[in-house]
Amino acid sequence: DTGVSQDPRHKITKRGQNVTFRCDPISEHNRLYWYRQTLGQGPEFLTYFQNEAQLEKSRLLSDRFSAERPKGSFSTLEIQRTEQGDSAMYLCASSFPSDQGNTIYFGEGSWLTVV
Amino acid sequence: AQKITQTQPGMFVQEKEAVTLDCTYDTSDQSYGLFWYKQPSSGEMIFLIYQGSYDEQNATEGRYSLNFQKARKSANLVISASQLGDSAMYFCAMREGALTGGSYIPTFGRGTSLIVHP
């Protein structure tokens, strides 16, 4: 399978705990995106990497959120001191700029439930 | 202001009929791209179709076509010959060009739920 993969697919955590999600993009895609999606909403942009550089962050990305892409391949999204409002699906996507207008391809998402 | 507007929260269609899902967008860029994605109940966002702002022909991909009306800033998705497996959420998205400082990051609408019944 050469698509975007995310791990874990589901995570239940207690409020105040830290969680980390991993994303492996499509190989050779140099752009990687994180989005958050809550029930009844479309995906909301969180942050974007080109290679290993984090080029843009949304105001939604509070200080408790941090994302890395250390070698320009896989990425991690960490949420510290989770709150119930962090419960959502976290979607990772990747793209190659010249591919059909920079079409982004998503993984299956990581569902987070904070109890 | 919303950049992507999907005014239909839910749509119903009978199997084998065609259905149109509406999408309007707002941008001052001349170069931009429009996308449609399908999200079944499993959660994965599946890319369906792309239309560039400079493309003169409407995009088509199998049973999907994009009715692009630039002057009206609309990019409606048409699904022909609906199948039961088409039941899902459908999201319209726009990527604004880099010429005016856009960052190529797609912005999504709130989606339309499509139910295909036998």
Tab-separated table of C-alpha atoms in Angstrom:
chain	number	residue	atom	x	y	z
A	1	ASP	CA	0.000	0.000	0.000
A	2	THR	CA	1.633	3.253	-1.089
A	3	GLY	CA	-0.999	5.669	0.261
A	4	VAL	CA	-0.781	7.971	3.270
A	5	SER	CA	-0.783	5.968	6.475
A	6	GLN	CA	-1.624	7.160	9.961
A	7	ASP	CA	-1.110	5.569	13.337
A	8	PRO	CA	-2.884	4.946	15.628
A	9	ARG	CA	-6.277	4.870	13.977
A	10	HIS	CA	-8.065	5.307	17.276
A	11	LYS	CA	-6.893	6.685	20.603
A	12	ILE	CA	-8.813	7.114	23.838
A	13	THR	CA	-6.995	9.114	26.471
A	14	LYS	CA	-7.715	10.752	29.792
A	15	ARG	CA	-7.820	14.507	30.041
A	16	GLY	CA	-4.400	15.889	30.822
A	17	GLN	CA	-2.452	13.095	29.133
A	18	ASN	CA	-0.195	13.598	26.117
A	19	VAL	CA	-0.861	11.871	22.798
A	20	THR	CA	1.188	11.538	19.643
A	21	PHE	CA	0.040	10.701	16.132
A	22	ARG	CA	2.284	9.577	13.310
A	23	CYS	CA	1.837	10.118	9.584
A	24	ASP	CA	3.750	8.488	6.747
A	25	PRO	CA	3.099	10.360	3.498
A	26	ILE	CA	3.110	8.990	-0.010
A	27	SER	CA	6.748	8.444	-0.889
A	28	GLU	CA	8.317	11.348	-2.790
A	29	HIS	CA	5.568	13.745	-1.708
A	30	ASN	CA	7.469	16.657	-0.255
A	31	ARG	CA	4.451	18.491	1.167
A	32	LEU	CA	2.644	17.254	4.260
A	33	TYR	CA	-0.441	18.681	5.948
A	34	TRP	CA	-2.296	18.126	9.206
A	35	TYR	CA	-6.007	18.877	9.469
A	36	ARG	CA	-8.543	18.443	12.261
A	37	GLN	CA	-12.137	17.464	11.667
A	38	THR	CA	-14.980	17.545	14.194
A	39	LEU	CA	-18.456	16.141	13.746
A	40	GLY	CA	-20.475	17.955	11.120
A	41	GLN	CA	-17.573	20.071	9.914
A	42	GLY	CA	-15.128	19.972	7.073
A	43	PRO	CA	-11.426	19.486	7.710
A	44	GLU	CA	-9.730	22.515	9.285
A	45	PHE	CA	-6.110	23.230	8.503
A	46	LEU	CA	-3.603	22.916	11.342
A	47	THR	CA	-0.110	22.975	9.884
A	48	TYR	CA	1.920	22.374	6.728
A	49	PHE	CA	5.452	21.153	5.976
A	50	GLN	CA	7.521	21.387	2.859
A	51	ASN	CA	10.240	18.800	3.290
A	52	GLU	CA	11.360	19.207	6.906
A	53	ALA	CA	10.421	22.877	7.205
A	54	GLN	CA	7.187	23.801	8.957
A	55	LEU	CA	6.031	26.682	6.773
A	56	GLU	CA	2.613	27.504	8.096
A	57	LYS	CA	0.609	27.047	11.275
A	58	SER	CA	-3.040	27.827	11.879
A	59	ARG	CA	-4.244	29.857	14.840
A	60	LEU	CA	-6.065	26.636	15.786
A	61	LEU	CA	-2.677	25.165	16.670
A	62	SER	CA	-2.385	26.186	20.304
A	63	ASP	CA	0.813	25.963	22.345
A	64	ARG	CA	-0.198	22.483	23.428
A	65	PHE	CA	0.143	21.225	19.870
A	66	SER	CA	3.472	20.569	18.218
A	67	ALA	CA	4.284	18.956	14.894
A	68	GLU	CA	7.566	17.779	13.475
A	69	ARG	CA	8.882	16.278	10.292
A	70	PRO	CA	12.499	15.698	11.204
A	71	LYS	CA	13.878	14.144	8.014
A	72	GLY	CA	11.298	15.340	5.560
A	73	SER	CA	9.583	11.969	5.499
A	74	PHE	CA	7.187	10.950	8.292
A	75	SER	CA	5.602	13.490	10.628
A	76	THR	CA	4.343	13.463	14.192
A	77	LEU	CA	1.639	15.560	15.798
A	78	GLU	CA	1.771	15.752	19.592
A	79	ILE	CA	-0.947	17.133	21.812
A	80	GLN	CA	0.106	17.872	25.378
A	81	ARG	CA	-2.258	18.098	28.347
A	82	THR	CA	-5.229	16.997	26.281
A	83	GLU	CA	-8.622	18.614	26.808
A	84	GLN	CA	-12.056	17.307	25.934
A	85	GLY	CA	-12.259	19.879	23.158
A	86	ASP	CA	-9.358	18.135	21.451
A	87	SER	CA	-11.620	15.169	20.652
A	88	ALA	CA	-11.695	15.037	16.866
A	89	MET	CA	-10.315	13.202	13.889
A	90	TYR	CA	-6.797	14.238	12.931
A	91	LEU	CA	-6.153	13.903	9.238
A	92	CYS	CA	-2.798	13.857	7.538
A	93	ALA	CA	-2.374	14.534	3.824
A	94	SER	CA	0.497	14.813	1.390
A	95	SER	CA	1.072	16.269	-2.056
A	96	PHE	CA	3.582	16.857	-4.794
A	97	PRO	CA	3.322	20.398	-6.173
A	98	SER	CA	3.060	19.594	-9.863
A	99	ASP	CA	0.542	16.829	-9.360
A	100	GLN	CA	-2.825	18.037	-10.642
A	101	GLY	CA	-2.834	21.471	-9.092
A	102	ASN	CA	-1.239	20.283	-5.853
A	103	THR	CA	-3.979	17.755	-5.112
A	104	ILE	CA	-3.609	16.527	-1.561
A	105	TYR	CA	-4.168	12.877	-0.674
A	106	PHE	CA	-5.402	11.967	2.774
A	107	GLY	CA	-4.751	9.111	5.124
A	108	GLU	CA	-7.525	7.301	6.944
A	109	GLY	CA	-7.321	9.637	9.925
A	110	SER	CA	-6.647	9.197	13.619
A	111	TRP	CA	-9.670	9.440	15.875
A	112	LEU	CA	-8.989	10.979	19.279
A	113	THR	CA	-11.399	10.735	22.186
A	114	VAL	CA	-10.509	12.582	25.379
A	115	VAL	CA	-12.451	11.388	28.433
B	1	ALA	CA	-15.979	35.111	5.431
B	2	GLN	CA	-16.445	31.565	4.206
B	3	LYS	CA	-14.289	30.788	1.220
B	4	ILE	CA	-16.226	27.657	0.334
B	5	THR	CA	-19.977	27.425	0.759
B	6	GLN	CA	-21.961	24.231	0.494
B	7	THR	CA	-25.585	25.127	1.091
B	8	GLN	CA	-27.079	21.628	0.996
B	9	PRO	CA	-26.587	19.847	4.318
B	10	GLY	CA	-28.259	16.727	2.957
B	11	MET	CA	-29.355	15.344	-0.387
B	12	PHE	CA	-31.325	12.256	-1.338
B	13	VAL	CA	-31.236	10.558	-4.720
B	14	GLN	CA	-32.631	7.365	-6.128
B	15	GLU	CA	-30.235	4.744	-7.372
B	16	LYS	CA	-29.278	5.179	-11.051
B	17	GLU	CA	-30.343	8.814	-11.134
B	18	ALA	CA	-28.017	11.811	-11.427
B	19	VAL	CA	-27.457	14.265	-8.588
B	20	THR	CA	-25.821	17.697	-8.364
B	21	LEU	CA	-24.038	18.873	-5.229
B	22	ASP	CA	-23.586	22.622	-5.002
B	23	CYS	CA	-20.428	24.533	-4.174
B	24	THR	CA	-19.698	28.236	-4.396
B	25	TYR	CA	-16.365	29.831	-3.606
B	26	ASP	CA	-14.884	33.209	-2.889
B	27	THR	CA	-11.456	34.326	-4.031
B	28	SER	CA	-9.780	37.314	-5.596
B	29	ASP	CA	-6.988	35.185	-7.060
B	30	GLN	CA	-6.876	34.532	-10.780
B	31	SER	CA	-5.099	31.226	-10.294
B	32	TYR	CA	-6.808	28.693	-8.064
B	33	GLY	CA	-7.899	25.087	-7.971
B	34	LEU	CA	-11.110	23.405	-6.958
B	35	PHE	CA	-11.430	19.883	-5.598
B	36	TRP	CA	-14.102	17.478	-4.514
B	37	TYR	CA	-13.590	14.749	-1.942
B	38	LYS	CA	-15.790	11.909	-0.747
B	39	GLN	CA	-15.815	10.799	2.881
B	40	PRO	CA	-17.631	7.536	3.612
B	41	SER	CA	-18.554	6.577	7.156
B	42	SER	CA	-15.129	4.954	7.593
B	43	GLY	CA	-13.648	8.452	7.670
B	44	GLU	CA	-11.080	8.435	4.882
B	45	MET	CA	-11.162	11.458	2.557
B	46	ILE	CA	-11.070	10.215	-1.039
B	47	PHE	CA	-10.057	12.597	-3.825
B	48	LEU	CA	-12.579	12.622	-6.673
B	49	ILE	CA	-11.916	15.418	-9.143
B	50	TYR	CA	-9.910	18.596	-9.767
B	51	GLN	CA	-10.609	21.740	-11.805
B	52	GLY	CA	-8.052	24.448	-12.409
B	53	SER	CA	-9.221	28.032	-12.793
B	54	TYR	CA	-7.638	28.267	-16.235
B	55	ASP	CA	-9.079	24.992	-17.497
B	56	GLU	CA	-11.562	25.742	-20.248
B	57	GLN	CA	-13.211	22.339	-20.201
B	58	ASN	CA	-15.191	21.000	-17.283
B	59	ALA	CA	-13.312	18.216	-15.525
B	60	THR	CA	-14.661	14.683	-15.730
B	61	GLU	CA	-13.602	11.477	-13.987
B	62	GLY	CA	-15.777	8.496	-14.745
B	63	ARG	CA	-19.225	9.153	-13.288
B	64	TYR	CA	-18.080	12.428	-11.733
B	65	SER	CA	-18.068	15.751	-13.535
B	66	LEU	CA	-17.484	19.250	-12.280
B	67	ASN	CA	-19.790	21.970	-13.584
B	68	PHE	CA	-17.434	24.946	-13.432
B	69	GLN	CA	-19.028	28.381	-13.863
B	70	LYS	CA	-16.256	30.856	-13.279
B	71	ALA	CA	-18.310	34.053	-13.496
B	72	ARG	CA	-20.728	32.717	-10.921
B	73	LYS	CA	-17.897	31.273	-8.807
B	74	SER	CA	-19.551	27.906	-8.639
B	75	ALA	CA	-18.072	24.418	-8.929
B	76	ASN	CA	-20.894	21.931	-8.638
B	77	LEU	CA	-20.240	18.197	-8.590
B	78	VAL	CA	-22.456	16.056	-10.787
B	79	ILE	CA	-22.659	12.333	-10.080
B	80	SER	CA	-24.303	10.387	-12.860
B	81	ALA	CA	-25.984	7.002	-12.447
B	82	SER	CA	-25.866	7.051	-8.631
B	83	GLN	CA	-24.942	3.850	-6.840
B	84	LEU	CA	-25.654	2.778	-3.263
B	85	GLY	CA	-21.932	3.044	-2.552
B	86	ASP	CA	-22.046	6.757	-3.353
B	87	SER	CA	-23.752	7.405	-0.006
B	88	ALA	CA	-21.226	9.532	1.885
B	89	MET	CA	-20.260	13.074	2.838
B	90	TYR	CA	-18.946	15.182	-0.043
B	91	PHE	CA	-16.603	18.110	0.485
B	92	CYS	CA	-15.708	20.909	-1.879
B	93	ALA	CA	-12.287	22.521	-1.419
B	94	MET	CA	-10.296	25.365	-2.942
B	95	ARG	CA	-6.593	25.990	-3.216
B	96	GLU	CA	-5.654	29.596	-3.937
B	97	GLY	CA	-2.683	30.331	-6.156
B	98	ALA	CA	0.745	31.441	-5.002
B	99	LEU	CA	0.890	34.458	-7.292
B	100	THR	CA	-0.678	36.684	-4.655
B	101	GLY	CA	0.921	34.973	-1.699
B	102	GLY	CA	-1.394	31.996	-1.442
B	103	SER	CA	0.108	28.988	0.208
B	104	TYR	CA	-1.442	26.181	-1.801
B	105	ILE	CA	-3.275	24.966	1.300
B	106	PRO	CA	-6.778	23.761	0.456
B	107	THR	CA	-9.724	25.172	2.403
B	108	PHE	CA	-12.781	22.957	2.793
B	109	GLY	CA	-16.516	23.551	2.955
B	110	ARG	CA	-18.795	22.017	5.571
B	111	GLY	CA	-19.888	19.214	3.311
B	112	THR	CA	-23.081	17.710	1.933
B	113	SER	CA	-24.414	14.359	3.058
B	114	LEU	CA	-25.624	12.277	0.132
B	115	ILE	CA	-27.918	9.316	0.630
B	116	VAL	CA	-28.648	7.045	-2.301
B	117	HIS	CA	-31.718	4.900	-1.819
B	118	PRO	CA	-32.788	1.878	-3.873
